[in-house]
mmCIF file of C-alpha atoms in Angstrom:
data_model
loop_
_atom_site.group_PDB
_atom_site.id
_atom_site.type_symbol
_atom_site.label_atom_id
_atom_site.label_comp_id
_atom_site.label_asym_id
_atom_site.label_seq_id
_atom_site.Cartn_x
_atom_site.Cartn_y
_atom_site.Cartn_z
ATOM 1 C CA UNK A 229 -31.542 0.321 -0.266
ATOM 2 C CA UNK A 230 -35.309 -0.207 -0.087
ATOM 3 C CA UNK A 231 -37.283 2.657 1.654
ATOM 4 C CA UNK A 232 -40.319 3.233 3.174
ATOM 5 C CA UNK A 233 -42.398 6.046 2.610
ATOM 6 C CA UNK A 234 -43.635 6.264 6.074
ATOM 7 C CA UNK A 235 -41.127 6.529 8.971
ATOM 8 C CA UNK A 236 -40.836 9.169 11.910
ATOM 9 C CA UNK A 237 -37.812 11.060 12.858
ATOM 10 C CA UNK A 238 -37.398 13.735 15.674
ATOM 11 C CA UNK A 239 -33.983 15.519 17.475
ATOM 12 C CA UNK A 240 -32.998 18.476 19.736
ATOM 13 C CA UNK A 241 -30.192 20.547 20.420
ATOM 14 C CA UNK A 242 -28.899 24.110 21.019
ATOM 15 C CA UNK A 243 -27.404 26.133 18.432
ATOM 16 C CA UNK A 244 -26.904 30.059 17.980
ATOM 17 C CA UNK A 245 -28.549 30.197 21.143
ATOM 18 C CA UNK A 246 -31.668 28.531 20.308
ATOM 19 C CA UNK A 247 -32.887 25.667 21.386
ATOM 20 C CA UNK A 248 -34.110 23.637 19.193
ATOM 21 C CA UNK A 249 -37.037 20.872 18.621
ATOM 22 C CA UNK A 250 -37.996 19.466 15.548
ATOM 23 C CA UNK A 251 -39.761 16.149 14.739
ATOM 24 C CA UNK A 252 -40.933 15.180 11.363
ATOM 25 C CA UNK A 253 -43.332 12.016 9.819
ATOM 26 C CA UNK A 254 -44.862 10.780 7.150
ATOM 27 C CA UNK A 255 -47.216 8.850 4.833
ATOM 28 C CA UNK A 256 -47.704 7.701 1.458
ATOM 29 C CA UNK A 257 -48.013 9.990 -1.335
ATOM 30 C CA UNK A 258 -47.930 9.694 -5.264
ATOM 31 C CA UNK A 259 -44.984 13.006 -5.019
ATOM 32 C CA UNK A 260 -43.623 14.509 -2.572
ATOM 33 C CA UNK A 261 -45.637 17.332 -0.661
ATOM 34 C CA UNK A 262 -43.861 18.699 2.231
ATOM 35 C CA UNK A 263 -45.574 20.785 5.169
ATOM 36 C CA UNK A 264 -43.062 22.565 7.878
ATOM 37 C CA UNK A 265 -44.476 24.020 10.708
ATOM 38 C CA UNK A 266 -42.613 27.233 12.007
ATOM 39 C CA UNK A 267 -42.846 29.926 14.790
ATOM 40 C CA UNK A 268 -44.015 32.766 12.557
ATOM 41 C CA UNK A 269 -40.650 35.059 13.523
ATOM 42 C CA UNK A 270 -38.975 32.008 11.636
ATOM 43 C CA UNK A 271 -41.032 31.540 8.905
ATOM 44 C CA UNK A 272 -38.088 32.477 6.691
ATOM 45 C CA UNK A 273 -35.937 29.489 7.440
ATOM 46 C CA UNK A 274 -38.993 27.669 5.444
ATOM 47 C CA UNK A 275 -37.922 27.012 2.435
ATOM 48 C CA UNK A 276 -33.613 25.486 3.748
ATOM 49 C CA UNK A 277 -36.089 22.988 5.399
ATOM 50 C CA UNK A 278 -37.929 22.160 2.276
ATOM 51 C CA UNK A 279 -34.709 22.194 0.508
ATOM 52 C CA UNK A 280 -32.976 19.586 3.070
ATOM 53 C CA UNK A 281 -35.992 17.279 3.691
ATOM 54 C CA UNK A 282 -35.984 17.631 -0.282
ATOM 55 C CA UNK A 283 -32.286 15.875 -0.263
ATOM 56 C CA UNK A 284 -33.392 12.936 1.319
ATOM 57 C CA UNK A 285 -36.987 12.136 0.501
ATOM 58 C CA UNK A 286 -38.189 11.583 -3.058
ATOM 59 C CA UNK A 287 -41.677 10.921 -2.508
ATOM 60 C CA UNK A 288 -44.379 10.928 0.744
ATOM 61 C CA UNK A 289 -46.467 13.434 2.626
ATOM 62 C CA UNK A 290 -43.995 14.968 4.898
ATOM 63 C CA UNK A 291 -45.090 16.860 7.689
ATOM 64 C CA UNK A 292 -41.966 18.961 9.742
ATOM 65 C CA UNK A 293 -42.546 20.321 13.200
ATOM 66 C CA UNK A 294 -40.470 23.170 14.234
ATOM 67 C CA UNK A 295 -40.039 24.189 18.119
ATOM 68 C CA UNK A 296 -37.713 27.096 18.617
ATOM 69 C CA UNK A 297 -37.179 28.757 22.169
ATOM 70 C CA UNK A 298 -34.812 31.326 23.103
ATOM 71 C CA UNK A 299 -32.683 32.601 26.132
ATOM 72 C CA UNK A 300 -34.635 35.308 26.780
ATOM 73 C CA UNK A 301 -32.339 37.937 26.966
ATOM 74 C CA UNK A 302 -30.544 37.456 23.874
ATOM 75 C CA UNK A 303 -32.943 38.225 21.183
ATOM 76 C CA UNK A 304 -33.585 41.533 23.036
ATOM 77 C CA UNK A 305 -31.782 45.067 23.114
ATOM 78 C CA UNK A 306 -32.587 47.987 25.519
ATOM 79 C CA UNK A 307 -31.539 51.235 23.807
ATOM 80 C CA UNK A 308 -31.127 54.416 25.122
ATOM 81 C CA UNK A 309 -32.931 57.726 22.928
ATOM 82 C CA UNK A 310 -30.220 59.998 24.069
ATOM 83 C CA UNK A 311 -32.094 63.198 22.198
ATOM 84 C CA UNK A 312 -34.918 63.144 24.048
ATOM 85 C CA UNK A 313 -33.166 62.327 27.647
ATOM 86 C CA UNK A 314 -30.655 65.515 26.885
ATOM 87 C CA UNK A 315 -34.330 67.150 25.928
ATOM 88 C CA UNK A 316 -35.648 66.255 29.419
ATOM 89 C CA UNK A 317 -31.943 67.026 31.241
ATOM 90 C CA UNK A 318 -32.587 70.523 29.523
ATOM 91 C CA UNK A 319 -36.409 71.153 30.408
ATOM 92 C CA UNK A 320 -35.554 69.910 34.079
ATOM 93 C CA UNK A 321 -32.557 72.145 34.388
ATOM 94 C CA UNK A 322 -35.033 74.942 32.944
ATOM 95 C CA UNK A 323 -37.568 73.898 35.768
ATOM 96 C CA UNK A 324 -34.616 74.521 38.614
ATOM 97 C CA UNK A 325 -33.759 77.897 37.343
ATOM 98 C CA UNK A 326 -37.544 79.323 37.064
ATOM 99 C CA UNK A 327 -38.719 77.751 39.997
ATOM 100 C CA UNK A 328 -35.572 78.508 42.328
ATOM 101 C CA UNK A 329 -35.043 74.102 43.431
ATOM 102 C CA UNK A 330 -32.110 72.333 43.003
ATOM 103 C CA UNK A 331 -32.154 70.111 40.138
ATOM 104 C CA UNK A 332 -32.195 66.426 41.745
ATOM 105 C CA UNK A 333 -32.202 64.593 38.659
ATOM 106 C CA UNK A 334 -30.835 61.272 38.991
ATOM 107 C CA UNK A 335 -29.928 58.606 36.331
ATOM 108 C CA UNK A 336 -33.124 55.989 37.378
ATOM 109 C CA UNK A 337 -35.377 58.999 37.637
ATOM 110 C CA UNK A 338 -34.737 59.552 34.144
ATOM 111 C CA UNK A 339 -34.845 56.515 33.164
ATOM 112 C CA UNK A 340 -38.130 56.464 34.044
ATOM 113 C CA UNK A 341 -39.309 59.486 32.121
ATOM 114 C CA UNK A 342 -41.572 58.082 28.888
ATOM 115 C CA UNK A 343 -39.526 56.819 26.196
ATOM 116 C CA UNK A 344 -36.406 57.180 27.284
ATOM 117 C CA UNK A 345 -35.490 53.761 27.623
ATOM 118 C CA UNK A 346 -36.625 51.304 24.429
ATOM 119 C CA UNK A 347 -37.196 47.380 24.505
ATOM 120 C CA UNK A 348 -36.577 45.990 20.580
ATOM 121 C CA UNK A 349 -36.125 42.767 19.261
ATOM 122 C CA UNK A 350 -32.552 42.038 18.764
ATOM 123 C CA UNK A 351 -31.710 42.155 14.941
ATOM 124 C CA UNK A 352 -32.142 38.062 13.472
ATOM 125 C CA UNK A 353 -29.286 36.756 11.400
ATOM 126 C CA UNK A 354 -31.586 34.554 8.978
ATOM 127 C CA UNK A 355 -28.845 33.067 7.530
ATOM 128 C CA UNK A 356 -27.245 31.743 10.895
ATOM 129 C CA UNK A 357 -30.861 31.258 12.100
ATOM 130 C CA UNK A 358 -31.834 28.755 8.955
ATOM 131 C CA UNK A 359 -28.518 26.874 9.393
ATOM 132 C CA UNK A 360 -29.188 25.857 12.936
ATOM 133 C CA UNK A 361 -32.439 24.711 12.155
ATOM 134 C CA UNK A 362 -31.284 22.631 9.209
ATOM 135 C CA UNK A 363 -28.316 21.179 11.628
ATOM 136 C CA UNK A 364 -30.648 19.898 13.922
ATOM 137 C CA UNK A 365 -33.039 18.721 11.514
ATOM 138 C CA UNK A 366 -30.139 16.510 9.408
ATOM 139 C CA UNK A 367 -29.910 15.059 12.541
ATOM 140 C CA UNK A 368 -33.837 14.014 12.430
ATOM 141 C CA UNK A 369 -33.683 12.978 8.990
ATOM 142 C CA UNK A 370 -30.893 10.718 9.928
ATOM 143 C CA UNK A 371 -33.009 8.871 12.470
ATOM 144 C CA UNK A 372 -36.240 8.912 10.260
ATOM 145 C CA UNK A 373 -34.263 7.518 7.189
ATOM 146 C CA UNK A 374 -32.818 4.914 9.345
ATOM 147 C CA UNK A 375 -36.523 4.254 10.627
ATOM 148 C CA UNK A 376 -37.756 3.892 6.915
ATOM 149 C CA UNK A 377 -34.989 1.824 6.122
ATOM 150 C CA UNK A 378 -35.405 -1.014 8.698
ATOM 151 C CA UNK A 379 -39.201 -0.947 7.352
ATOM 152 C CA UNK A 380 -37.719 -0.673 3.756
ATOM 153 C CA UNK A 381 -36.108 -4.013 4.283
ATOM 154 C CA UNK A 382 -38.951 -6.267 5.369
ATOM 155 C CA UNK A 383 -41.027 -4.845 2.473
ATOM 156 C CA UNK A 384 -37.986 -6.218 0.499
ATOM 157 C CA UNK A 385 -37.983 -9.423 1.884
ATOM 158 C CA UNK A 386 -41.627 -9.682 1.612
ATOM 159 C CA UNK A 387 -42.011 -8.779 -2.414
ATOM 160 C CA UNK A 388 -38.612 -10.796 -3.304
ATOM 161 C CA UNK A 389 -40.550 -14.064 -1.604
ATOM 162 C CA UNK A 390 -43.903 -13.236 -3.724
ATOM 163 C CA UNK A 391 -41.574 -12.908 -6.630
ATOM 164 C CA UNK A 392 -40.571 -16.239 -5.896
ATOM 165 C CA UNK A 393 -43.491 -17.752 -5.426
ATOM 166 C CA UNK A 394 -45.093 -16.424 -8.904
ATOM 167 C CA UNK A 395 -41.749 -17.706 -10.933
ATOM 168 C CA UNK A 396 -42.817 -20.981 -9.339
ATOM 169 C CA UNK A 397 -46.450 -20.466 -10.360
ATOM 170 C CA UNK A 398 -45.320 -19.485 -14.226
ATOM 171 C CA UNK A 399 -43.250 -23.130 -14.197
ATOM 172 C CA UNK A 400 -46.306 -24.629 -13.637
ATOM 173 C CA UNK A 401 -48.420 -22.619 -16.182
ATOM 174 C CA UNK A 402 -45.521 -23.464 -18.553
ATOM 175 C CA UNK A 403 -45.606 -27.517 -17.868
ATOM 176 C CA UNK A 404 -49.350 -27.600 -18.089
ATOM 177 C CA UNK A 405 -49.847 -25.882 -21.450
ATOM 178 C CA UNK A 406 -48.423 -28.146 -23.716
ATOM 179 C CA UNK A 407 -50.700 -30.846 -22.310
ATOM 180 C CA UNK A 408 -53.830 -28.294 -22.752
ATOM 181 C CA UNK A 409 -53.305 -28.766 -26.519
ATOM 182 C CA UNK A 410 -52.571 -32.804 -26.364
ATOM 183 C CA UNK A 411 -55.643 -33.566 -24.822
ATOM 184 C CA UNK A 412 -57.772 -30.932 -27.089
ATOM 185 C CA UNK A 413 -56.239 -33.144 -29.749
ATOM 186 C CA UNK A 414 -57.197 -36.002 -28.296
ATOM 187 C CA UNK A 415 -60.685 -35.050 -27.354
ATOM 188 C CA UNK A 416 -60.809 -33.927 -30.893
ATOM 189 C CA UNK A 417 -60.032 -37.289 -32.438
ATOM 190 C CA UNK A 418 -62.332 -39.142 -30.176
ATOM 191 C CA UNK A 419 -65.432 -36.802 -31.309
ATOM 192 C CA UNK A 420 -64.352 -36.998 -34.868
ATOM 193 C CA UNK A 421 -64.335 -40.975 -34.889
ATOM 194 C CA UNK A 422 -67.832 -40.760 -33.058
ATOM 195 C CA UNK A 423 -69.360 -38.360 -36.011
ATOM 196 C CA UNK A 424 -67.799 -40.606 -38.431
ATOM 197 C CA UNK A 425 -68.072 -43.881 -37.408
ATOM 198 C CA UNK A 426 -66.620 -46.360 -39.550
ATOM 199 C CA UNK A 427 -65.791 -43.464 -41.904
ATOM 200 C CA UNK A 428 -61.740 -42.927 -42.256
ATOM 201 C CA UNK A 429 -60.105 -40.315 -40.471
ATOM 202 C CA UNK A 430 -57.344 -37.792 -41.789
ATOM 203 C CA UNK A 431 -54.870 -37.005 -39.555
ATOM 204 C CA UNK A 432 -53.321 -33.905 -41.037
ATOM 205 C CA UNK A 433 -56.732 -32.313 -40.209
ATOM 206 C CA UNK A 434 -56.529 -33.320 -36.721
ATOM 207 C CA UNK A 435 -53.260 -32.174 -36.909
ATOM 208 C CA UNK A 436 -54.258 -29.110 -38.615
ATOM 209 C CA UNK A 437 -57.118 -27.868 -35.974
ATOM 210 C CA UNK A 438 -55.127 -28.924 -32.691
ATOM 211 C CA UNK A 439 -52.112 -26.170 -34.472
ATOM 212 C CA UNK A 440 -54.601 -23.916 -34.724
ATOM 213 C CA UNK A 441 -55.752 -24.414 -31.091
ATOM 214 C CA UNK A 442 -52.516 -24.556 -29.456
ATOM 215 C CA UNK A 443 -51.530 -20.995 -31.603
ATOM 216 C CA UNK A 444 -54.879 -19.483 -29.567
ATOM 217 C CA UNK A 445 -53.932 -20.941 -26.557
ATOM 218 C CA UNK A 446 -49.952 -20.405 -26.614
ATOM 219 C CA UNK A 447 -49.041 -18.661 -23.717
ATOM 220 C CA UNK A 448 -45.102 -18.533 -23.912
ATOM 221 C CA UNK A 449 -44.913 -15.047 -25.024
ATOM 222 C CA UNK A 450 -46.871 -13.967 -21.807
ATOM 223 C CA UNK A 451 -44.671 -15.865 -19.591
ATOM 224 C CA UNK A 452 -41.074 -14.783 -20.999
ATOM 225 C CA UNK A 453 -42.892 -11.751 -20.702
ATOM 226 C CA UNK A 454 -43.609 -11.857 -16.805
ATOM 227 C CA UNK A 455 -40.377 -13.445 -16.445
ATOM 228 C CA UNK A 456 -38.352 -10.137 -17.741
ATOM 229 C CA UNK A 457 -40.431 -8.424 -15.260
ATOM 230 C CA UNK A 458 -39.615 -10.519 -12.228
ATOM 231 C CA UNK A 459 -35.704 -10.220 -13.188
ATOM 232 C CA UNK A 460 -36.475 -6.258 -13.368
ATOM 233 C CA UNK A 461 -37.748 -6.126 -10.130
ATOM 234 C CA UNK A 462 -35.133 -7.926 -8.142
ATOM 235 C CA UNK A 463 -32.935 -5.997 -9.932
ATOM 236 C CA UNK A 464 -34.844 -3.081 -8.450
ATOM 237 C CA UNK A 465 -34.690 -4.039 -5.022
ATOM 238 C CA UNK A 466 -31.024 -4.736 -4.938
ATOM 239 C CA UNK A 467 -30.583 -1.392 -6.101
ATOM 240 C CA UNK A 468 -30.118 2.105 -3.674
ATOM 241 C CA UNK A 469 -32.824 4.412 -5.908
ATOM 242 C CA UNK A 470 -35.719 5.461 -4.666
ATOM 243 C CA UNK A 471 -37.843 2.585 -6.982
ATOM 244 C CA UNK A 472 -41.291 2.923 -6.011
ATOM 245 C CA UNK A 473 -43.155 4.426 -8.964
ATOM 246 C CA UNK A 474 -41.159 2.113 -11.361
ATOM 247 C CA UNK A 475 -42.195 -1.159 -9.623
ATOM 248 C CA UNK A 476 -45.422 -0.152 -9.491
ATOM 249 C CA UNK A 477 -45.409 0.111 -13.274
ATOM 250 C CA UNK A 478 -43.797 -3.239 -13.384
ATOM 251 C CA UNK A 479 -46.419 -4.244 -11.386
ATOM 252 C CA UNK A 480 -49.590 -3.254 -13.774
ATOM 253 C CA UNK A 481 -47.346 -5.290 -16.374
ATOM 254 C CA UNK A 482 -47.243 -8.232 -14.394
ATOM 255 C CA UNK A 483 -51.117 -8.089 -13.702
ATOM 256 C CA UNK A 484 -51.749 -7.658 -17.947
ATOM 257 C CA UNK A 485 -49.903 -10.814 -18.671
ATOM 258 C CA UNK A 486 -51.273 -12.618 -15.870
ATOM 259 C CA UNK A 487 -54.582 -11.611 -17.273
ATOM 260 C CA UNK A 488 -53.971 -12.679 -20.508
ATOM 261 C CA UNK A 489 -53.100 -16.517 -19.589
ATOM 262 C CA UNK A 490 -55.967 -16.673 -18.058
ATOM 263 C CA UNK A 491 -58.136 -15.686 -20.830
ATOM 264 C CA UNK A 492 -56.489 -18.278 -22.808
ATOM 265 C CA UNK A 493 -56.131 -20.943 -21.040
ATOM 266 C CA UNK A 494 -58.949 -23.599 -21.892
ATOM 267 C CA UNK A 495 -57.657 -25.624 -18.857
ATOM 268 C CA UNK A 496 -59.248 -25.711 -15.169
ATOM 269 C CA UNK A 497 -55.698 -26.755 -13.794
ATOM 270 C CA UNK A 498 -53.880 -23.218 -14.690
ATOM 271 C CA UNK A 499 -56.822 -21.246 -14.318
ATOM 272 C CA UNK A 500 -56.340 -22.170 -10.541
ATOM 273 C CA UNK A 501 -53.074 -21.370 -10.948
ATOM 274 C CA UNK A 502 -53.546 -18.244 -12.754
ATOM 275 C CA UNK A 503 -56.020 -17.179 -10.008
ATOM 276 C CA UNK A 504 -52.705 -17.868 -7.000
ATOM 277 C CA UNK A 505 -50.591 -15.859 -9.550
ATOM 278 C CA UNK A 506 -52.986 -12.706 -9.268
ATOM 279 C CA UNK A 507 -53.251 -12.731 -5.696
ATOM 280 C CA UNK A 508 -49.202 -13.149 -5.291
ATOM 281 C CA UNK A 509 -49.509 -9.902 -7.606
ATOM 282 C CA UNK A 510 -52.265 -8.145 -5.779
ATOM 283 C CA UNK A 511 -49.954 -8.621 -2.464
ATOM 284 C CA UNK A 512 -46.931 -7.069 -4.043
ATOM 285 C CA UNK A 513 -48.919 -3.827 -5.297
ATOM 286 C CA UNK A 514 -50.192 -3.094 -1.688
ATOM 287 C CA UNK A 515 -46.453 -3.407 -0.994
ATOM 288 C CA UNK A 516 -45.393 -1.488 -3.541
ATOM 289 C CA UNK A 517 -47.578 1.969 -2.364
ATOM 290 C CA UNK A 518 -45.463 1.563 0.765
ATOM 291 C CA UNK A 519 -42.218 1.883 -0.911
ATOM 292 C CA UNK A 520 -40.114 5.433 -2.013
#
């Protein structure tokens, strides 16, 4: 399956208590270079969303947005510093005695005496944390696959009917080049007869200089040539690997033996031709830098 190296993807949910936002995008790149943007308490779940986005993307600029919000009251823990409140229980029951008062002391009022009471962050499970994350972002990858797909397919459909097109042009190119060389032959006798007049002509010369012209202008090599690489790439595209960097080499292959015809053609006919064969070419590399 054909894919698309831009595509957007985004899902929520709830898991471990956390809830959970993450969208992701991107564009075309040469590799893959992927940016995740985290709260900085989870910057260690990081690299599990490098690693998944990594499963499913080959190449593209990937940019991953991360939204995590908590309950509130379950990433916290209130703890008690029970040697210092049996300190102040003490020193209170010391102030009763010396000063001759009853000791009133009462669980709030204690509570309120400094540090007794202490606010920390509940302790993370990083593990559990960076497998919730990557849950809910396989489920974002899902949707920006499927996104990249549908796109995937149209570029498909587009490149296979340029292919199609150019295998017409080469027929062409391959029907007009034997007659390049019969009327260079032709031409040839006609300019011969007018240098020599009455004078006899030999043929096996004629015969010997249009061979000689039609090796310099054969262009059947080239086109078996551009053939193989049309039948490679719709190979390609009815495959379901990432293919991207290996049409575009197919591509550059295509555009060399294009460019050879048409610097040996000596006819106006297929250098028109040529010309429609190297725009159908052009097309499919702009294409191509859209594809994984």
């Amino acid at each position: 399956m054909i894919r698309s190296m831009t595509g957007y993807g985004g899902a929520k949910g709830t898991v471990q208590g956390l809830e959970l936002s993450i969208e992701l995008k991107s564009v075309n790149n040469r590799f893959l270079d992927t940016s995740v943007r985290l709260p900085r308490t989870y910057l260690f779940a990081e690299e599990a969303v490098k690693a998944a986005v990594q499963r499913h993307i080959s190449r593209g600029k990937v940019d991953v947005f991360v939204t995590v919000e908590s309950a509130g009251t379950q990433d916290v823990v209130v703890k008690v510093n029970e040697p210092l409140l049996r300190g102040y229980l003490a020193a209170l029951q010391q102030v009763s005695v010396i000063c001759g008062v009853p000791n009133d002391a009462t669980a709030m009022s204690l509570s309120r005496m400094p540090d007794v009471l202490t606010v920390e962050k509940a302790e993370t499970d990083q593990d559990a944390v960076a497998a919730a994350i990557t849950e809910v972002l396989e489920q974002a990858l899902g949707e920006y696959d499927a996104m990249r797909e549908r796109e995937g397919e149209k570029l498909r459909e587009d490149i296979a009917s340029r292919v199609d097109t150019i295998e017409r042009l080469v027929t062409r190119v391959e029907e007009e080049s034997p007659r390049t060389v019969a009327d260079y032959k032709a031409r040839l006798e006609q300019k011969m007869r007018e240098v020599l007049e009455t004078a006899g002509i030999e043929e096996s010369r004629i015969l010997t200089e249009a061979a000689i012209f039609a090796d310099k202008v054969a262009v059947d090599e080239e086109t078996v040539r551009l053939r193989s690489h049309m039948a490679q790439m719709r190979e390609m595209l009815a495959g379901d690997k990432p293919v991207g960097r290996k049409l575009d080499f197919l591509v550059q292959e295509m555009n060399r033996e294009a460019n050879t015809i048409g610097s040996k053609c000596q006819n106006a006919d297929i250098a028109h031709v040529v010309v429609d064969i190297k725009a159908e070419i052009e097309k499919i590399r702009e294409q191509v830098q859209n594809i994984e």
